[in-house]
Coordinates of C-alpha atoms (C1' of nucleotides) in Angstrom, one line a residue:
Chain A
M1 CA 0.0 0.2 0.2
D2 CA 1.5 3.5 -1.1
N3 CA -1.6 4.8 0.6
Q4 CA -0.8 8.1 3.2
H5 CA -4.9 8.5 3.2
Q6 CA -7.2 7.5 4.9
P7 CA -8.7 4.8 2.5
E8 CA -12.5 5.1 3.4
I9 CA -13.5 2.4 0.9
T10 CA -17.3 2.5 0.0
P11 CA -18.9 -0.6 1.9
G12 CA -21.5 -2.8 -0.1
N13 CA -19.6 -2.5 -2.9
T14 CA -19.8 -6.4 -3.7
D15 CA -19.2 -6.1 -7.8
S16 CA -16.6 -6.4 -9.9
T17 CA -13.5 -4.0 -9.4
E18 CA -14.3 -2.4 -12.8
Q19 CA -17.9 -1.6 -11.6
R20 CA -16.3 -0.7 -8.3
I21 CA -13.8 1.9 -9.3
F22 CA -16.3 3.2 -12.0
D23 CA -18.7 4.1 -8.9
A24 CA -15.6 5.7 -6.8
A25 CA -15.0 7.6 -9.9
H26 CA -18.4 9.1 -10.7
E27 CA -18.9 9.8 -7.2
L28 CA -15.6 12.1 -6.8
F29 CA -15.4 13.7 -10.3
V30 CA -19.1 14.4 -10.3
L31 CA -18.3 16.0 -6.8
K32 CA -15.0 17.6 -7.8
G33 CA -14.5 17.8 -11.1
L34 CA -11.8 16.6 -13.4
D35 CA -8.6 18.5 -11.6
G36 CA -10.1 18.5 -8.1
A37 CA -10.5 14.6 -7.9
K38 CA -7.4 12.7 -7.5
M39 CA -6.5 9.4 -8.8
Q40 CA -5.2 7.5 -5.7
E41 CA -8.5 9.4 -4.2
I42 CA -10.6 6.9 -6.4
A43 CA -8.5 4.2 -6.0
D44 CA -8.7 4.3 -2.2
K45 CA -12.6 4.9 -2.5
A46 CA -12.9 1.5 -4.5
G47 CA -10.5 0.1 -2.2
I48 CA -7.8 -1.1 -4.9
N49 CA -4.2 -0.1 -6.4
K50 CA -4.0 3.2 -8.1
A51 CA -2.4 0.7 -10.8
L52 CA -5.4 -1.0 -11.2
L53 CA -7.3 2.3 -12.5
H54 CA -4.9 2.1 -15.2
Y55 CA -5.3 -1.2 -15.9
Y56 CA -9.2 -1.1 -16.6
Y57 CA -9.4 2.3 -17.7
R58 CA -6.3 3.4 -19.9
S59 CA -5.6 7.5 -18.3
K60 CA -7.4 9.7 -16.0
E61 CA -9.2 11.5 -19.1
K62 CA -10.3 8.2 -20.1
L63 CA -12.4 7.4 -16.9
Y64 CA -13.3 10.6 -16.8
E65 CA -14.9 10.6 -20.5
M66 CA -16.6 7.2 -19.3
V67 CA -18.4 8.9 -16.0
A68 CA -19.3 12.0 -18.2
K69 CA -21.1 10.1 -21.0
A70 CA -22.7 7.9 -18.3
V71 CA -23.9 10.7 -16.6
I72 CA -25.2 12.6 -19.6
G73 CA -26.8 9.5 -21.4
R74 CA -28.8 8.5 -18.5
A75 CA -31.3 11.5 -18.4
V76 CA -31.6 12.3 -21.9
P77 CA -33.7 9.2 -22.8
V78 CA -36.4 10.3 -20.1
I79 CA -36.3 14.0 -20.9
Q80 CA -37.2 13.2 -24.6
N81 CA -39.7 10.4 -23.0
L82 CA -41.5 13.4 -21.5
L83 CA -41.3 15.9 -24.0
E84 CA -42.8 13.0 -26.7
S85 CA -45.4 11.8 -25.0
D86 CA -49.0 12.3 -26.0
D87 CA -50.6 13.4 -22.6
P88 CA -52.3 17.4 -22.2
L89 CA -49.9 19.8 -21.9
E90 CA -50.5 20.6 -18.5
E91 CA -50.4 17.1 -17.1
K92 CA -46.9 16.5 -19.4
I93 CA -45.6 19.8 -17.5
S94 CA -46.4 18.2 -14.2
R95 CA -45.1 15.4 -14.7
F96 CA -41.4 17.2 -15.7
I97 CA -41.8 18.9 -13.2
D98 CA -42.2 16.3 -11.0
F99 CA -39.9 14.1 -12.7
Y100 CA -37.2 17.0 -12.5
I101 CA -37.0 17.9 -8.8
D102 CA -36.9 14.1 -8.0
M103 CA -34.3 13.6 -9.9
V104 CA -32.2 16.7 -8.5
S105 CA -33.3 16.3 -5.6
R106 CA -31.8 13.3 -5.2
N107 CA -28.4 14.1 -7.0
P108 CA -27.9 17.6 -6.5
F109 CA -24.5 17.7 -8.0
I110 CA -25.1 16.1 -11.5
P111 CA -26.6 19.2 -13.0
L112 CA -23.4 21.1 -11.8
F113 CA -21.6 18.6 -13.1
V114 CA -23.1 18.8 -16.7
I115 CA -22.8 22.7 -17.0
N116 CA -19.1 22.9 -15.5
E117 CA -18.5 19.9 -18.1
L118 CA -20.1 21.8 -20.8
N119 CA -18.9 25.2 -19.7
K120 CA -14.7 24.5 -19.3
H121 CA -14.1 21.5 -22.0
P122 CA -17.0 22.1 -24.6
D123 CA -14.9 20.6 -27.5
R124 CA -14.8 17.2 -25.7
F125 CA -18.1 17.5 -25.0
F126 CA -19.3 17.6 -28.4
E127 CA -16.4 15.2 -29.9
T128 CA -16.9 12.8 -27.0
I129 CA -20.1 12.7 -25.2
L130 CA -22.9 14.8 -26.6
P131 CA -25.0 11.6 -27.4
K132 CA -26.6 11.0 -30.4
E133 CA -29.6 10.6 -29.3
L134 CA -30.4 14.1 -27.5
P135 CA -34.1 15.3 -26.8
R136 CA -36.2 17.2 -29.3
P137 CA -38.6 19.6 -28.0
H138 CA -40.5 19.9 -31.1
A139 CA -43.8 17.7 -30.2
F140 CA -43.8 20.2 -26.4
F141 CA -43.1 23.2 -28.6
R142 CA -46.3 22.3 -31.5
Q143 CA -48.5 21.7 -28.4
V144 CA -47.4 25.0 -26.8
E145 CA -48.7 26.9 -30.0
A146 CA -51.6 24.9 -30.4
E147 CA -52.7 25.6 -26.9
V148 CA -52.2 29.3 -27.5
A149 CA -53.9 29.9 -30.7
K150 CA -56.9 28.0 -29.1
G151 CA -56.5 30.5 -26.6
N152 CA -56.0 28.1 -23.9
L153 CA -52.8 29.4 -23.2
R154 CA -51.2 33.6 -22.6
P155 CA -48.9 34.2 -25.4
I156 CA -45.6 32.9 -24.6
K157 CA -42.7 31.6 -26.7
P158 CA -42.8 27.7 -26.2
Q159 CA -38.7 28.1 -26.0
H160 CA -38.9 30.2 -22.8
L161 CA -42.0 28.4 -21.0
L162 CA -38.8 25.2 -21.5
V163 CA -36.0 27.4 -20.3
N164 CA -38.3 29.0 -17.2
V165 CA -39.8 25.7 -16.0
V166 CA -36.0 24.0 -16.1
S167 CA -35.1 26.8 -14.4
L168 CA -37.1 26.8 -12.0
C169 CA -36.8 22.7 -10.8
I170 CA -33.3 22.5 -11.4
F171 CA -31.5 25.9 -10.2
P172 CA -32.6 26.1 -6.4
F173 CA -30.9 22.5 -5.8
V174 CA -28.0 23.4 -7.3
A175 CA -28.0 27.0 -5.3
K176 CA -29.3 25.1 -2.2
P177 CA -25.9 26.4 0.1
M178 CA -26.5 30.2 -1.6
I179 CA -30.1 30.0 -0.9
R180 CA -29.5 28.9 2.5
I181 CA -27.7 31.5 3.6
V182 CA -29.7 34.4 2.0
L183 CA -33.0 33.0 3.5
G184 CA -31.5 32.3 6.6
L185 CA -32.5 28.5 7.0
D186 CA -31.1 25.9 9.1
Q187 CA -30.2 22.3 7.6
Q188 CA -34.1 21.4 8.6
E189 CA -35.6 24.4 7.1
I190 CA -33.9 24.4 3.8
K191 CA -35.2 20.5 3.0
A192 CA -38.7 21.3 4.1
F193 CA -38.0 24.5 2.1
L194 CA -37.3 22.5 -1.1
A195 CA -39.7 19.9 -0.5
E196 CA -42.2 22.2 -1.2
R197 CA -40.8 23.5 -4.7
K198 CA -42.7 21.0 -6.4
E199 CA -46.3 22.6 -5.7
A200 CA -44.4 25.9 -5.9
V201 CA -43.0 25.8 -9.0
K202 CA -46.7 23.9 -9.9
A203 CA -48.9 26.4 -8.9
F204 CA -46.2 29.0 -10.4
V205 CA -46.1 28.4 -13.6
F206 CA -50.0 27.4 -14.2
Q207 CA -50.7 30.9 -13.2
A208 CA -48.1 32.3 -15.0
I209 CA -49.7 30.6 -18.7
R210 CA -53.2 29.9 -17.7
T211 CA -55.6 32.5 -19.8
Chain B
M1 CA 11.3 32.7 -19.6
D2 CA 10.4 29.1 -18.0
N3 CA 7.6 29.2 -20.4
Q4 CA 7.2 26.1 -22.5
H5 CA 3.2 27.4 -22.6
Q6 CA 2.3 29.9 -24.8
P7 CA 2.1 33.1 -22.7
E8 CA -0.8 34.9 -24.6
I9 CA -0.7 37.9 -22.4
T10 CA -3.8 39.9 -21.8
P11 CA -2.9 43.2 -24.1
G12 CA -4.3 46.7 -23.0
N13 CA -3.3 45.9 -19.2
T14 CA -1.2 49.4 -18.4
D15 CA -1.8 48.8 -14.7
S16 CA 0.3 47.9 -11.8
T17 CA 1.8 44.6 -11.8
E18 CA -0.1 43.2 -8.7
Q19 CA -3.4 44.5 -10.6
R20 CA -2.4 42.4 -13.4
I21 CA -1.6 39.9 -11.8
F22 CA -5.1 39.9 -10.0
D23 CA -6.9 40.5 -12.9
A24 CA -4.9 37.1 -14.7
A25 CA -6.0 35.3 -11.8
H26 CA -10.1 36.6 -11.6
E27 CA -10.6 35.5 -15.1
L28 CA -8.6 32.1 -14.3
F29 CA -9.8 31.4 -11.2
V30 CA -13.8 32.1 -12.2
L31 CA -13.1 30.2 -15.4
K32 CA -11.4 27.2 -14.2
G33 CA -11.9 27.0 -10.3
L34 CA -9.2 26.4 -7.9
D35 CA -7.7 22.9 -8.6
G36 CA -8.2 23.8 -13.1
A37 CA -6.1 26.9 -12.8
K38 CA -2.4 26.8 -12.6
M39 CA -0.3 29.3 -11.2
Q40 CA 1.8 29.1 -14.5
E41 CA -1.4 30.2 -16.2
I42 CA -1.9 32.7 -14.3
A43 CA 1.9 34.2 -14.6
D44 CA 1.1 33.7 -18.3
K45 CA -1.7 35.6 -18.7
A46 CA -0.6 38.8 -16.4
G47 CA 2.9 39.0 -18.8
I48 CA 5.3 38.1 -15.8
N49 CA 7.4 35.6 -13.7
K50 CA 5.8 33.0 -11.1
A51 CA 8.1 34.0 -8.3
L52 CA 6.0 37.5 -8.8
L53 CA 2.4 35.3 -7.6
H54 CA 4.0 34.5 -4.8
Y55 CA 5.5 37.5 -4.0
Y56 CA 2.7 39.8 -4.5
Y57 CA 0.7 37.3 -2.8
R58 CA 2.2 34.8 -0.8
S59 CA 0.1 31.5 -1.8
K60 CA -2.1 30.3 -4.4
E61 CA -4.8 29.9 -1.6
K62 CA -4.8 33.3 -0.8
L63 CA -4.7 35.0 -3.9
Y64 CA -7.8 32.7 -4.9
E65 CA -9.5 33.4 -1.6
M66 CA -8.8 37.4 -2.4
V67 CA -10.2 37.0 -6.0
A68 CA -12.9 35.1 -4.4
K69 CA -13.8 37.6 -2.0
A70 CA -13.5 40.5 -4.4
V71 CA -16.0 38.7 -6.9
I72 CA -18.9 37.6 -4.3
G73 CA -18.0 41.2 -2.0
R74 CA -19.3 42.9 -5.7
A75 CA -22.8 42.1 -5.8
V76 CA -24.1 41.5 -2.4
P77 CA -24.7 45.5 -1.7
V78 CA -26.3 46.0 -5.2
I79 CA -28.3 43.0 -3.8
Q80 CA -29.3 44.9 -0.9
N81 CA -29.7 47.8 -2.2
L82 CA -32.8 47.0 -4.8
L83 CA -34.3 44.7 -1.9
E84 CA -34.3 47.1 0.6
S85 CA -35.8 50.3 -1.4
D86 CA -39.4 51.5 -1.0
D87 CA -40.0 51.2 -4.9
P88 CA -43.7 49.5 -5.3
L89 CA -43.3 46.0 -5.5
E90 CA -43.8 45.4 -9.2
E91 CA -41.3 48.6 -9.9
K92 CA -38.6 46.3 -7.4
I93 CA -38.9 43.1 -9.1
S94 CA -38.4 44.9 -12.8
R95 CA -35.6 46.4 -11.6
F96 CA -34.2 43.4 -9.7
I97 CA -34.7 41.3 -13.1
D98 CA -32.7 44.1 -15.5
F99 CA -30.2 44.0 -12.9
Y100 CA -29.7 40.6 -12.6
I101 CA -30.2 39.4 -16.4
D102 CA -27.5 42.2 -17.0
M103 CA -25.1 41.2 -14.5
V104 CA -24.7 37.9 -15.7
S105 CA -25.3 38.0 -19.3
R106 CA -22.0 40.3 -18.9
N107 CA -20.0 38.1 -16.3
P108 CA -22.1 34.6 -16.9
F109 CA -19.0 32.5 -15.0
I110 CA -19.6 34.0 -11.7
P111 CA -22.7 32.8 -10.8
L112 CA -21.5 29.5 -11.1
F113 CA -17.9 30.4 -9.6
V114 CA -19.9 31.3 -6.2
I115 CA -22.6 28.0 -6.0
N116 CA -19.2 25.9 -7.0
E117 CA -17.0 27.7 -4.6
L118 CA -19.8 27.6 -2.0
N119 CA -20.9 23.4 -3.0
K120 CA -17.1 22.4 -3.1
H121 CA -15.1 24.7 0.0
P122 CA -18.3 25.5 2.4
D123 CA -15.7 26.0 5.3
R124 CA -13.7 28.3 3.5
F125 CA -16.4 30.3 2.3
F126 CA -18.2 30.6 5.6
E127 CA -14.8 31.4 7.1
T128 CA -13.3 33.8 4.9
I129 CA -15.1 34.6 2.3
L130 CA -18.7 35.6 3.3
P131 CA -18.7 39.2 3.6
K132 CA -20.3 40.6 7.3
E133 CA -23.0 42.3 5.3
L134 CA -25.4 39.5 3.2
P135 CA -28.4 40.7 1.6
R136 CA -31.6 40.5 4.0
P137 CA -34.5 40.4 2.2
H138 CA -36.8 41.0 4.9
A139 CA -38.1 44.2 3.8
F140 CA -38.6 42.4 0.4
F141 CA -40.5 39.6 2.2
R142 CA -43.0 41.7 4.4
Q143 CA -43.8 44.0 1.2
V144 CA -44.7 40.5 -0.9
E145 CA -46.8 39.6 2.2
A146 CA -48.6 42.8 2.5
E147 CA -49.5 42.8 -1.1
V148 CA -50.7 39.5 -0.6
A149 CA -53.1 40.1 2.5
K150 CA -54.2 43.1 0.0
G151 CA -55.8 41.1 -2.5
N152 CA -52.9 42.9 -5.0
L153 CA -51.0 39.7 -5.2
R154 CA -52.0 35.7 -5.9
P155 CA -50.7 34.1 -2.1
I156 CA -47.5 33.1 -2.7
K157 CA -44.6 32.8 -0.5
P158 CA -42.3 35.1 -1.1
Q159 CA -39.1 33.2 -0.4
H160 CA -40.5 30.8 -3.7
L161 CA -41.3 34.0 -5.4
L162 CA -37.6 35.4 -4.5
V163 CA -35.9 32.4 -5.7
N164 CA -38.0 32.0 -8.6
V165 CA -36.9 35.3 -10.2
V166 CA -33.1 34.3 -9.0
S167 CA -34.1 31.1 -10.9
L168 CA -35.3 32.5 -14.1
C169 CA -32.7 35.3 -14.5
I170 CA -29.7 33.6 -13.4
F171 CA -30.1 29.7 -14.4
P172 CA -30.7 30.2 -18.3
F173 CA -27.3 32.2 -18.5
V174 CA -25.0 29.4 -16.6
A175 CA -26.7 26.8 -18.9
K176 CA -26.1 28.7 -22.2
P177 CA -24.5 26.0 -23.8
M178 CA -26.9 23.3 -22.7
I179 CA -29.6 25.6 -24.1
R180 CA -28.2 26.2 -27.4
I181 CA -28.1 22.2 -28.0
V182 CA -31.2 21.2 -26.9
L183 CA -33.3 24.4 -28.8
G184 CA -30.8 23.9 -31.3
L185 CA -29.9 27.4 -31.6
D186 CA -26.7 29.0 -33.6
Q187 CA -24.3 31.8 -32.0
Q188 CA -26.7 34.1 -33.2
E189 CA -29.9 32.6 -32.4
I190 CA -29.0 31.9 -28.6
K191 CA -28.0 35.8 -28.0
A192 CA -31.2 36.7 -29.6
F193 CA -33.0 34.0 -27.5
L194 CA -30.9 35.6 -24.4
A195 CA -31.7 39.2 -24.8
E196 CA -35.3 38.4 -24.9
R197 CA -35.4 37.2 -21.6
K198 CA -35.3 40.6 -19.4
E199 CA -38.9 40.9 -21.2
A200 CA -39.8 37.2 -21.2
V201 CA -39.1 36.6 -17.0
K202 CA -41.4 40.1 -16.3
A203 CA -44.0 39.0 -18.3
F204 CA -44.0 35.1 -17.0
V205 CA -43.2 36.6 -13.0
F206 CA -45.9 39.1 -13.3
Q207 CA -48.6 36.7 -14.8
A208 CA -47.7 33.8 -12.4
I209 CA -48.4 36.9 -8.6
R210 CA -50.5 39.5 -10.5
T211 CA -54.5 38.5 -9.1
Chain C
dC1 C1' 29.0 57.9 -7.3
dC2 C1' 27.1 54.4 -5.0
dC3 C1' 24.1 52.4 -2.1
dC4 C1' 19.2 50.7 -0.8
dG5 C1' 15.4 48.6 -1.1
dA6 C1' 11.1 47.3 -4.2
dG7 C1' 10.5 44.5 -8.2
dT8 C1' 11.6 41.3 -11.2
dT9 C1' 14.1 36.8 -13.2
dA10 C1' 15.8 32.4 -13.8
dA11 C1' 17.2 28.5 -11.9
dC12 C1' 15.6 25.7 -8.8
dC13 C1' 13.6 22.5 -5.4
dA14 C1' 10.4 19.1 -3.0
dA15 C1' 5.8 17.1 -3.3
dA16 C1' 2.0 15.7 -5.3
dA17 C1' 0.1 13.2 -9.0
dA18 C1' -0.3 10.3 -13.2
dG19 C1' 1.1 7.3 -15.8
dT20 C1' 4.5 2.4 -16.0
dT21 C1' 6.6 -1.9 -15.1
dA22 C1' 7.5 -6.2 -13.5
dA23 C1' 6.4 -10.0 -10.4
dA24 C1' 3.0 -12.3 -7.6
dC25 C1' -1.1 -14.3 -7.2
dC26 C1' -5.4 -16.3 -7.9
dC27 C1' -8.1 -20.0 -10.8
dG28 C1' -10.0 -23.1 -13.9
dA29 C1' -8.4 -25.8 -18.3
dT30 C1' -5.1 -29.4 -19.8
Chain D
dA1 C1' 0.7 -30.8 -11.4
dT2 C1' 1.4 -27.1 -14.1
dC3 C1' 0.3 -23.9 -17.7
dG4 C1' -1.4 -19.3 -19.1
dG5 C1' -4.1 -15.7 -18.6
dG6 C1' -6.6 -12.0 -16.6
dT7 C1' -5.9 -9.9 -11.9
dT8 C1' -3.7 -7.2 -8.6
dT9 C1' 0.0 -5.0 -6.0
dA10 C1' 4.2 -2.8 -4.7
dA11 C1' 7.7 -0.3 -6.3
dC12 C1' 9.1 2.8 -9.3
dT13 C1' 9.3 6.6 -13.3
dT14 C1' 7.9 10.5 -15.1
dT15 C1' 5.3 15.0 -15.4
dT16 C1' 2.9 18.4 -13.3
dT17 C1' 3.3 22.2 -9.9
dG18 C1' 3.5 25.2 -6.2
dG19 C1' 6.8 27.1 -3.9
dT20 C1' 11.4 29.4 -2.5
dT21 C1' 16.2 31.3 -3.4
dA22 C1' 19.5 34.2 -4.8
dA23 C1' 20.7 37.3 -8.4
dC24 C1' 20.0 41.1 -11.4
dT25 C1' 17.8 45.6 -12.7
dC26 C1' 17.0 50.5 -11.9
dG27 C1' 15.3 54.6 -10.6
dG28 C1' 15.8 58.1 -6.1
dG29 C1' 18.0 59.8 -2.4
dG30 C1' 22.8 60.7 0.3

DNA sequence: CCCCGAGTTAACCAAAAAGTTAAACCCGAT
DNA sequence: ATCGGGTTTAACTTTTTGGTTAACTCGGGG
């Protein structure tokens, strides 16, 4: 063991070594970013020798790529389904909000990871990480336009509506520590506050768009 | 020159060396974070020797602290003013949106920087970076509650309203590359889209809260 | 004219971190 | 049993990086 750090192996990890490495890398890359996470740290968390990282994944970059691809690829099909379903619009939006807030409150660091990746390594993102199939919101857009035309919805550009909904869902979880400070909430209170978000966002959005 | 990188000195920088270092560090830390930005890089960008970084600022940490403190300290008083002014509520919200979107469209990386700092180094943040005076939104909250009581506003928790407005202002700029992809916009189109945001957000928010 | 000290530099150092190697270890197939 | 390939490890090398040192420049008193 050339290990001067505390090993703190994640327990209960009975999978293959390759998987353990991947899981450890996933956790640390998402938490600390490419530069922040160290190979030794990942090895420690996976409970294996640093050389194994290179045995299974050739380099830090490659390992990072795998993780990034997995993280991003995971959410895309779900969003796609949500946007393309033929539910009535309000129901679709409601489901969308539920899904997004559930997802992001379980994994609050994922959106930050994606955004950072996209801002800091756009080249790599477009070349190797971006999945071929990315959400096509056209169906959703036409649906909104149809409702606006029918007079069921106040006039709004569907693009702005989509961006608004996503912003309202994601941002508060990403900025959770900031919000905690500004609103002066403790651990419990911020949790309660964020738990109210599903209903708060739905109410806000629907009041904004209903005629 | 122990310089194996391309120097690419930022031109037009006629200020003192100390200032040049600070500016270079500011740019790179905001762009790449503490781990991502390298001292050599900062020195190159400032057009000076690496040793000067340590001459003026003792260590990377100290330099980073200065930058972080400046970045965060800058926005706080303005927000404070906005929230505590005694303008009527709608005007206050309107100004708030204008200010935030102006600010974030000029410096799209600042919010990301603050959020990352807060998520990844909360300890340091609270100990050394957090300014004593942070925005106290109480006046704003009471104002909202008063309007709700008077029936001028639909019932809404003022905390959610504040979070909603900030989310709608900041997130689209932070997630700009993501939005570009999903909406399939080119450079020009995304610029135009974001330019519409001020009006779009105001319309959305006011329709959501007006009775 | 010379000194002095702030400013600046090249060269160096030590620690950290990525990556490599060669040997050992398991374990099923021969 | 043993061979052999996939797996794992300790130890090593290389590269990167933050930090230091000693020398040099240069302009303003004395």
